[in-house]
PDB file of C-alpha atoms in Angstrom:
ATOM      1  CA  SER P   1      89.095 220.385   1.452  1.00 80.00           C
ATOM      2  CA  VAL P   2      91.113 218.197   3.997  1.00 81.00           C
ATOM      3  CA  PRO P   3      94.396 217.851   2.135  1.00 85.00           C
ATOM      4  CA  PHE P   4      94.139 221.617   1.618  1.00 88.00           C
ATOM      5  CA  LEU P   5      93.626 222.401   5.175  1.00 86.00           C
ATOM      6  CA  ILE P   6      96.459 220.076   6.053  1.00 84.00           C
ATOM      7  CA  ARG P   7      98.894 221.535   3.703  1.00 87.00           C
ATOM      8  CA  LEU P   8      97.751 225.060   5.017  1.00 90.00           C
ATOM      9  CA  PHE P   9      98.123 223.948   8.822  1.00 89.00           C
ATOM     10  CA  PRO P  10     100.334 221.037   9.088  1.00 86.00           C
ATOM     11  CA  VAL P  11      99.910 221.324  12.908  1.00 85.00           C
ATOM     12  CA  LEU P  12      96.313 219.852  12.289  1.00 84.00           C
ATOM     13  CA  LEU P  13      98.008 216.545  11.156  1.00 83.00           C
ATOM     14  CA  THR P  14      99.847 215.791  14.411  1.00 80.00           C
ATOM     15  CA  LYS P  15      96.813 216.856  16.686  1.00 80.00           C
ATOM     16  CA  PHE P  16      94.502 214.313  14.831  1.00 79.00           C
ATOM     17  CA  VAL P  17      97.208 211.519  14.341  1.00 78.00           C
ATOM     18  CA  PHE P  18      98.401 211.709  18.074  1.00 74.00           C
ATOM     19  CA  LEU P  19      95.227 213.118  19.890  1.00 75.00           C
ATOM     20  CA  ASN P  20      97.658 214.526  22.376  1.00 68.00           C
ATOM     21  CA  PHE P  21      94.940 216.890  23.421  1.00 72.00           C
ATOM     22  CA  LEU P  22      92.833 214.422  24.950  1.00 73.00           C
ATOM     23  CA  ALA P  23      93.845 212.607  28.248  1.00 69.00           C
ATOM     24  CA  PHE P  24      92.496 209.078  28.520  1.00 69.00           C
ATOM     25  CA  PRO P  25      91.248 207.660  30.713  1.00 72.00           C
ATOM     26  CA  PHE P  26      88.923 210.448  32.054  1.00 77.00           C
ATOM     27  CA  PHE P  27      88.764 211.821  35.274  1.00 79.00           C
ATOM     28  CA  VAL P  28      91.817 209.838  36.693  1.00 78.00           C
ATOM     29  CA  ASP P  29      94.546 211.560  38.148  1.00 78.00           C
ATOM     30  CA  LEU P  30      97.631 209.719  36.773  1.00 76.00           C
ATOM     31  CA  ARG P  31      99.983 211.349  39.142  1.00 80.00           C
ATOM     32  CA  ARG P  32      98.514 208.993  41.950  1.00 83.00           C
ATOM     33  CA  PRO P  33      99.079 205.529  40.570  1.00 82.00           C
ATOM     34  CA  GLU P  34      98.378 203.835  43.759  1.00 81.00           C
ATOM     35  CA  LEU P  35      94.859 204.517  43.567  1.00 81.00           C
ATOM     36  CA  LEU P  36      94.740 202.437  40.249  1.00 80.00           C
ATOM     37  CA  LEU P  37      97.487 199.826  40.793  1.00 83.00           C
ATOM     38  CA  ASN P  38      98.712 198.089  43.913  1.00 86.00           C
ATOM     39  CA  ASN P  39     102.248 198.389  44.839  1.00 87.00           C
ATOM     40  CA  THR P  40     102.756 201.595  42.621  1.00 87.00           C
ATOM     41  CA  VAL P  41     104.377 204.862  43.249  1.00 86.00           C
ATOM     42  CA  SER P  42     104.948 207.885  41.075  1.00 86.00           C
ATOM     43  CA  LEU P  43     108.757 209.291  40.715  1.00 84.00           C
ATOM     44  CA  TYR P  44     109.914 212.125  38.968  1.00 86.00           C
ATOM     45  CA  LEU P  45     113.599 212.473  37.240  1.00 84.00           C
ATOM     46  CA  PRO P  46     114.882 215.494  36.202  1.00 89.00           C
ATOM     47  CA  THR P  47     116.463 214.658  32.792  1.00 87.00           C
ATOM     48  CA  GLU P  48     117.643 218.370  31.934  1.00 88.00           C
ATOM     49  CA  PRO P  49     116.989 221.823  32.905  1.00 91.00           C
ATOM     50  CA  GLY P  50     113.179 222.659  32.561  1.00 87.00           C
ATOM     51  CA  VAL P  51     112.275 218.991  31.691  1.00 84.00           C
ATOM     52  CA  THR P  52     110.854 216.551  34.263  1.00 84.00           C
ATOM     53  CA  VAL P  53     109.898 212.759  33.450  1.00 83.00           C
ATOM     54  CA  GLY P  54     107.415 211.278  35.562  1.00 82.00           C
ATOM     55  CA  ILE P  55     107.598 207.405  35.898  1.00 84.00           C
ATOM     56  CA  TRP P  56     105.575 204.689  37.602  1.00 85.00           C
ATOM     57  CA  HIS P  57     107.563 201.999  39.705  1.00 85.00           C
ATOM     58  CA  THR P  58     105.639 199.007  40.232  1.00 86.00           C
ATOM     59  CA  VAL P  59     106.982 196.128  42.294  1.00 86.00           C
ATOM     60  CA  PRO P  60     106.208 192.569  41.129  1.00 84.00           C
ATOM     61  CA  GLY P  61     103.569 190.733  42.733  1.00 83.00           C
ATOM     62  CA  SER P  62     105.935 188.361  44.537  1.00 84.00           C
ATOM     63  CA  ARG P  63     107.139 191.681  46.707  1.00 85.00           C
ATOM     64  CA  GLY P  64     103.672 193.133  47.084  1.00 84.00           C
ATOM     65  CA  ALA P  65     103.152 192.194  50.680  1.00 88.00           C
ATOM     66  CA  GLU P  66     106.607 193.724  51.462  1.00 88.00           C
ATOM     67  CA  ALA P  67     105.807 196.693  49.729  1.00 88.00           C
ATOM     68  CA  GLN P  68     102.539 197.377  51.665  1.00 88.00           C
ATOM     69  CA  GLY P  69     102.606 200.857  53.460  1.00 85.00           C
ATOM     70  CA  LYS P  70     106.193 201.651  52.147  1.00 88.00           C
ATOM     71  CA  ASP P  71     107.104 205.203  51.483  1.00 87.00           C
ATOM     72  CA  GLN P  72     109.046 206.430  48.121  1.00 86.00           C
ATOM     73  CA  ARG P  73     112.150 206.047  49.642  1.00 89.00           C
ATOM     74  CA  TRP P  74     111.650 202.167  49.807  1.00 89.00           C
ATOM     75  CA  TYR P  75     110.825 201.826  46.163  1.00 87.00           C
ATOM     76  CA  GLU P  76     113.887 203.852  45.238  1.00 86.00           C
ATOM     77  CA  GLU P  77     115.883 201.549  47.254  1.00 87.00           C
ATOM     78  CA  ALA P  78     114.032 198.647  45.652  1.00 86.00           C
ATOM     79  CA  LEU P  79     115.352 199.951  42.127  1.00 83.00           C
ATOM     80  CA  GLY P  80     119.107 199.139  43.319  1.00 84.00           C
ATOM     81  CA  ASP P  81     118.592 195.600  44.469  1.00 83.00           C
ATOM     82  CA  ALA P  82     119.413 192.622  42.453  1.00 83.00           C
ATOM     83  CA  HIS P  83     116.085 191.994  40.694  1.00 79.00           C
ATOM     84  CA  PRO P  84     115.847 193.016  37.114  1.00 79.00           C
ATOM     85  CA  VAL P  85     114.213 196.307  36.077  1.00 78.00           C
ATOM     86  CA  ILE P  86     111.860 196.333  33.012  1.00 77.00           C
ATOM     87  CA  ILE P  87     111.353 199.674  31.436  1.00 76.00           C
ATOM     88  CA  TYR P  88     108.208 200.338  29.579  1.00 73.00           C
ATOM     89  CA  LEU P  89     107.681 203.643  27.750  1.00 68.00           C
ATOM     90  CA  HIS P  90     104.294 204.571  26.886  1.00 64.00           C
ATOM     91  CA  GLY P  91     102.625 207.944  25.989  1.00 60.00           C
ATOM     92  CA  ASN P  92      99.199 208.685  26.291  1.00 55.00           C
ATOM     93  CA  GLY P  93      96.988 211.377  24.841  1.00 52.00           C
ATOM     94  CA  GLY P  94      97.469 214.649  26.897  1.00 51.00           C
ATOM     95  CA  THR P  95     100.067 213.325  28.928  1.00 52.00           C
ATOM     96  CA  ARG P  96     102.972 212.999  26.504  1.00 51.00           C
TER      97      ARG P  96
END
């Protein structure tokens, strides 16, 4: 009966493969990464009309002492310095 239901409702396949209706870890506000990780701030970039991408910016441990107590503007300026930037794209169920 499962192949018949998937053929009839193909949306079910994507729901069970990606589990995008679940948010994990449970009961964690992913918009506030500073509660989970030191030296991290959440930034939002508008990519096209009606679409905004949220990113976390984490500075390396070597700049951790410098980042203590800094605001979002400092983190944005830190992106423009001579240090390399590593981009890690990750989707999580319920947050894609």
